Short mmCIF file of C-alpha atoms and ligand atoms in Angstrom, two decimals:
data_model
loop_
_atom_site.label_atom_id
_atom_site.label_comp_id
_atom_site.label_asym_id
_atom_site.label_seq_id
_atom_site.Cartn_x
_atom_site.Cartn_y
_atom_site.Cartn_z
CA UNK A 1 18.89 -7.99 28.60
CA UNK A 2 16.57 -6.50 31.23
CA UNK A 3 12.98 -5.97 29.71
CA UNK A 4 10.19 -3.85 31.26
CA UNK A 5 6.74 -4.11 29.99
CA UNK A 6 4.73 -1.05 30.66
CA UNK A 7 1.09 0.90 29.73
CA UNK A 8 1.78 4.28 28.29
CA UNK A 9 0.25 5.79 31.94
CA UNK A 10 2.78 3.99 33.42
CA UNK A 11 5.99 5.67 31.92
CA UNK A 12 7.91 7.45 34.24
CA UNK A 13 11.41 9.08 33.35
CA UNK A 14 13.33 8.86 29.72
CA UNK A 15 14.34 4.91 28.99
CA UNK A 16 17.21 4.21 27.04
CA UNK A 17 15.69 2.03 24.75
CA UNK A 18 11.76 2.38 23.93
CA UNK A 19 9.62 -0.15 21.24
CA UNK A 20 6.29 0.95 21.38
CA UNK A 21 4.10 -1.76 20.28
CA UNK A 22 0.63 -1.70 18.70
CA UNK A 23 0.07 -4.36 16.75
CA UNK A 24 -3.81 -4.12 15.98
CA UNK A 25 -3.02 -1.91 13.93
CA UNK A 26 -1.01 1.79 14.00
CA UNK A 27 2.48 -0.48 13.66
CA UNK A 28 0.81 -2.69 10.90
CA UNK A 29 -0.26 0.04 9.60
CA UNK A 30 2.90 2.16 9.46
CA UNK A 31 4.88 -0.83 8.22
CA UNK A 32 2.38 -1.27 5.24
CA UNK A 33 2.80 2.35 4.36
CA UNK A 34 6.40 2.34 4.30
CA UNK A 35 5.80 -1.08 1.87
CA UNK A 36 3.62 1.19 -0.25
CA UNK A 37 6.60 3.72 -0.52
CA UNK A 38 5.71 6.29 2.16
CA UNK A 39 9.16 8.01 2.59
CA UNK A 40 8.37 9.20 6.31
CA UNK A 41 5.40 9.23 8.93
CA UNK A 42 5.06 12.01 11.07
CA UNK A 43 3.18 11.08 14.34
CA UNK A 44 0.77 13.75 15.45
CA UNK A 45 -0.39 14.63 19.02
CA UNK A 46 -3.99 15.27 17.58
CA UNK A 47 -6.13 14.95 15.17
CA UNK A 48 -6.25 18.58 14.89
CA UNK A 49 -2.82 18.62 14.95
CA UNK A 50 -2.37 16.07 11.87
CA UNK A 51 -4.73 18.44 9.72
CA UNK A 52 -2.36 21.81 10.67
CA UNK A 53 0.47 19.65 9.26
CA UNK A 54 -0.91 18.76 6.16
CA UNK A 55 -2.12 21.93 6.05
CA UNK A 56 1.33 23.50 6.27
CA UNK A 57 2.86 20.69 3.93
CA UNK A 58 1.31 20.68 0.18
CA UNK A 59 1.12 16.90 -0.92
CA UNK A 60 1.42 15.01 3.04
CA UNK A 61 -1.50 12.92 3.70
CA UNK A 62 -3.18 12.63 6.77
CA UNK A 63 -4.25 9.32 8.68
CA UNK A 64 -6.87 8.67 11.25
CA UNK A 65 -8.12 5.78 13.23
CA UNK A 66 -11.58 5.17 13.33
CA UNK A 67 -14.60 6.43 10.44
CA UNK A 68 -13.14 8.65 7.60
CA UNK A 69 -13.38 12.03 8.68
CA UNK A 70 -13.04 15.35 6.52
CA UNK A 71 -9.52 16.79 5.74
CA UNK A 72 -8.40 13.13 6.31
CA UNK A 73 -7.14 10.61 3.15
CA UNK A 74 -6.38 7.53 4.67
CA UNK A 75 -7.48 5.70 7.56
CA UNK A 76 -5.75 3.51 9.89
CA UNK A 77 -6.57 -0.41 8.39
CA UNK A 78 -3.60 -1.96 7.00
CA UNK A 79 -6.29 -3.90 4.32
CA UNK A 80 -7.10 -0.92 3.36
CA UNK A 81 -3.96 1.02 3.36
CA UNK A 82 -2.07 -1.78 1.31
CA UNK A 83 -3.46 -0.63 -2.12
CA UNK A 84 -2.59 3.07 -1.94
CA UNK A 85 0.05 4.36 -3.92
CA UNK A 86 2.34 6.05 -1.37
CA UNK A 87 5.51 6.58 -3.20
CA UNK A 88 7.64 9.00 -1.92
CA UNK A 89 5.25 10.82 0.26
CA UNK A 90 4.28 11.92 4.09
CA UNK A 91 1.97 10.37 6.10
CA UNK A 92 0.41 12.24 9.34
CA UNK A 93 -0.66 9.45 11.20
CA UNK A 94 -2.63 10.08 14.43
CA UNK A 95 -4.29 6.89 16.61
CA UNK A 96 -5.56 5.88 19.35
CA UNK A 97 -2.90 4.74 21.24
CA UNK A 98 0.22 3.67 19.19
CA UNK A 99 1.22 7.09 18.24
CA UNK A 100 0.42 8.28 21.91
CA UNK A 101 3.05 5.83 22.98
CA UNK A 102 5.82 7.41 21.07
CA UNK A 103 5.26 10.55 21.55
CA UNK A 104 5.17 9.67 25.35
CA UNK A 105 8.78 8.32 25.40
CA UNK A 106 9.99 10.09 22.28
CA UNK A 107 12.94 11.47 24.17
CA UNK A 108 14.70 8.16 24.61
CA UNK A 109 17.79 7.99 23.05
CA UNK A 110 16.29 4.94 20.25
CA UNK A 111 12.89 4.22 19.95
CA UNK A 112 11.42 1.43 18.16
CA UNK A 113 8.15 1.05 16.75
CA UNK A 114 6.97 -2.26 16.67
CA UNK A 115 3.99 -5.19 15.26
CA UNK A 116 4.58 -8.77 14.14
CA UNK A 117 5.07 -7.91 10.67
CA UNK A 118 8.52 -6.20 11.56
CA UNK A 119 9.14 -8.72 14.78
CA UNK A 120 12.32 -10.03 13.68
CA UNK A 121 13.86 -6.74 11.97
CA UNK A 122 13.19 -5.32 15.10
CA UNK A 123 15.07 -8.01 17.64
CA UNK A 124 17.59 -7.28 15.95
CA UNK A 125 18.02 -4.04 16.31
CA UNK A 126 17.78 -4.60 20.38
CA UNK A 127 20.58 -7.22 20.25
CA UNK A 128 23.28 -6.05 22.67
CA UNK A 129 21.66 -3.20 24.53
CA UNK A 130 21.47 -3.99 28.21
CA UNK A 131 17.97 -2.52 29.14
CA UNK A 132 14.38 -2.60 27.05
CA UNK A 133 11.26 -1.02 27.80
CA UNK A 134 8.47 -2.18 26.00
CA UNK A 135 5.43 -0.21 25.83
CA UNK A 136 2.45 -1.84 25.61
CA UNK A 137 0.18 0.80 24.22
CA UNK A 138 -3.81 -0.67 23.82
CA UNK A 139 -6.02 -0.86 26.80
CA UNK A 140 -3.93 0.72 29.24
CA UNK A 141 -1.00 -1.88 29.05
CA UNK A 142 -3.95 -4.88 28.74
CA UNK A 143 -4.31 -5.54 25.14
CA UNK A 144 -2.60 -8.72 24.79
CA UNK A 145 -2.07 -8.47 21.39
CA UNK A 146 0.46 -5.88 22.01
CA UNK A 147 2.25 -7.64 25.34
CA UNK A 148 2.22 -10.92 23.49
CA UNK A 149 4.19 -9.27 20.57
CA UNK A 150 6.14 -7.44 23.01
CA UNK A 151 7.36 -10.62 24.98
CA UNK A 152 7.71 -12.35 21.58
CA UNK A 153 10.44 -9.61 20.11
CA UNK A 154 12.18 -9.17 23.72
CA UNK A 155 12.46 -13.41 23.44
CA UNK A 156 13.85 -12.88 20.13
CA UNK A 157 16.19 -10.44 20.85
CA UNK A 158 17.71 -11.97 23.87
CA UNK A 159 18.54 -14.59 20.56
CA UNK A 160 15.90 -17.31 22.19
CA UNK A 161 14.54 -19.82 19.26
CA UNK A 162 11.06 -18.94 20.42
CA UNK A 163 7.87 -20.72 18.50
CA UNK A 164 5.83 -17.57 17.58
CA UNK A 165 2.94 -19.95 17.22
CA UNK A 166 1.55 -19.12 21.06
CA UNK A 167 1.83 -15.46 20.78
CA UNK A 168 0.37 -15.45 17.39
CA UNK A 169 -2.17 -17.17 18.65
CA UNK A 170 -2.72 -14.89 21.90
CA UNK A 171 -3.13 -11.74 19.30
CA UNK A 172 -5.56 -13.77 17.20
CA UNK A 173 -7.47 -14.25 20.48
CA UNK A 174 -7.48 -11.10 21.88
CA UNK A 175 -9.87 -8.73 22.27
CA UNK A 176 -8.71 -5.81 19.55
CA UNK A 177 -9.09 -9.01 17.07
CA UNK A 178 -12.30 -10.32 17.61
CA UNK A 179 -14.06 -6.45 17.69
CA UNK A 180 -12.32 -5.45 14.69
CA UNK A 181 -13.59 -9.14 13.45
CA UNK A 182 -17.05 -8.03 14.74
CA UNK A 183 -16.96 -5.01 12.88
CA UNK A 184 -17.10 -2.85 16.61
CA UNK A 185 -14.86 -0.48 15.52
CA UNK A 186 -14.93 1.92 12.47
CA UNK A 187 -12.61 2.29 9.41
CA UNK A 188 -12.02 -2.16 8.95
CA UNK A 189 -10.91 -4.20 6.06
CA UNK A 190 -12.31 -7.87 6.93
CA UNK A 191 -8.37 -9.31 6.41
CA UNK A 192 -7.20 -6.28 9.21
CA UNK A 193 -6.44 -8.99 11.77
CA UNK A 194 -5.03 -11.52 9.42
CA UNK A 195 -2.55 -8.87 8.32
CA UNK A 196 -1.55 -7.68 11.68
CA UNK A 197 -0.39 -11.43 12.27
CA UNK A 198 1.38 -11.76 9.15
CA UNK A 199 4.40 -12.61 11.29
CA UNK A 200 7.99 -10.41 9.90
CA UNK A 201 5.83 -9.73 6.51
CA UNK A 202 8.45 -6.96 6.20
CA UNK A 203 12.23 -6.57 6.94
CA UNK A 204 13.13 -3.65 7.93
CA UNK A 205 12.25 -1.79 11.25
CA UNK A 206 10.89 1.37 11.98
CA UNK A 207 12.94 4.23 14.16
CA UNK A 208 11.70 7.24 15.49
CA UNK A 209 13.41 10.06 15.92
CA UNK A 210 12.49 13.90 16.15
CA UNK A 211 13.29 15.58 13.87
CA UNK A 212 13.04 19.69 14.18
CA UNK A 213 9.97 19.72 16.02
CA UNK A 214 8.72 16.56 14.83
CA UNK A 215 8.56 12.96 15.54
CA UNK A 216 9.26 11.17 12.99
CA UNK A 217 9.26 7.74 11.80
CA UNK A 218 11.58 6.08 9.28
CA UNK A 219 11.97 2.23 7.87
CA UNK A 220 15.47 1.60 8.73
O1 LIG B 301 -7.03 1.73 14.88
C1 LIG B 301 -7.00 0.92 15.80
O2 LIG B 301 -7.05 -0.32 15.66
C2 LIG B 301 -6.93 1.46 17.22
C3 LIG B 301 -8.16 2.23 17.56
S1 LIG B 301 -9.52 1.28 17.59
O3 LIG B 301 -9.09 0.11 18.37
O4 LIG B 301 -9.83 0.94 16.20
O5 LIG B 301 -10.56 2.02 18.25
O6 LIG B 301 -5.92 2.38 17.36
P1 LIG B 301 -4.39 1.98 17.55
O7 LIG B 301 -3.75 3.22 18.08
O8 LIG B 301 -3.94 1.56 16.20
O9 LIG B 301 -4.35 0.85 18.54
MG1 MG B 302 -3.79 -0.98 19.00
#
């Protein structure tokens, strides 16, 4: 399997295969809404953007990174998010940089989006194509909490028995972990970073597809 790991500014042409990670914490986060029963998440360009659609769609619910902000019911911190009774429902999710990533490759034929909590579900789903791209979404292709997970599901999909423990440990280290530890950034449950290294919590994966003029994300 040939594997590329790239920042989102860094994407150049359609890959056949995409997983756009962000493990601290849009992917957590998605993976805990789908747990909670979300039926689909629609990734939005903007904030703006994510308000119009739940504006247009009685009963979606729109999700931010960051502080609360008006309009918006949920915010992007899987501690938080795990409680909320999703069942059945849309979720607008806009971030920082994990929904920038797919909508920055969203053409590709499959595109994965990926955390630790869905690692293994999604190796799987890679075994047998030829050619990966991972995109490494935080800090411009820097955040090692994303690469690490990224080089720990392209190790698992090329079917290597690979000890997690070291890239696990690489998230837990990283910066994303120890500011949303610090309480730096906005919109934090204290047990965010413990849950975004709760290692294949779930088993499914998550696809993206678009769907009309959406993109559109789906546990799978
Ligand atoms: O919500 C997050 O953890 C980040 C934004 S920040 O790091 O909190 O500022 O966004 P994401 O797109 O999930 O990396
Ligand atoms: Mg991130």
């Amino acid at each position: 399997m040939n594997t590329r790991f790239l920042a989102i500014p860094d994407l150049s042409g359609t890959p056949s295969v995409a997983v756009v990670v962000d493990v601290m914490r849009a992917f957590t986060v998605a993976a805990w809404a789908f747990a909670r029963g979300a039926e689909k998440i629609v990734l939005a360009g903007s904030l703006e953007e994510a308000l119009a659609l739940k504006a247009a769609h009685p009963g979606w619910l729109a999700l931010k990174d960051g502080p609360a902000a008006p309009g918006f019911d949920l915010v992007n911190s899987p501690g938080l998010l795990r409680q909320a009774d999703l069942g059945g429902r849309t979720v607008v999710q806009k971030t920082t940089a994990g929904t920038v990533g797919v909508l920055a490759v969203g053409e590709a034929p499959l595109v994965l989006c990926a955390s630790f909590v869905v690692a293994e579900a999604t190796a799987r789903l890679l075994r047998g194509h030829e050619s990966v791209t991972f995109v490494v979404t935080g800090e411009d292709g820097q955040a090692d909490e994303d690469l690490a997970c990224a080089q720990y599901i392209a190790r698992r999909a090329a079917g290597d028995e690979t000890d997690p423990a070291e890239f696990l440990h690489r998230a837990g280290t990283s910066r994303a972990a120890a500011e949303l530890a610090e309480g730096v950034r906005q919109g934090v449950h204290p047990d965010d970073v413990a849950l975004c290294l709760e290692l294949d919590r779930f088993p499914f994966a998550m696809v993206a597809r678009r769907e009309d003029s959406l993109m559109v994300l789906r546990p799978q």
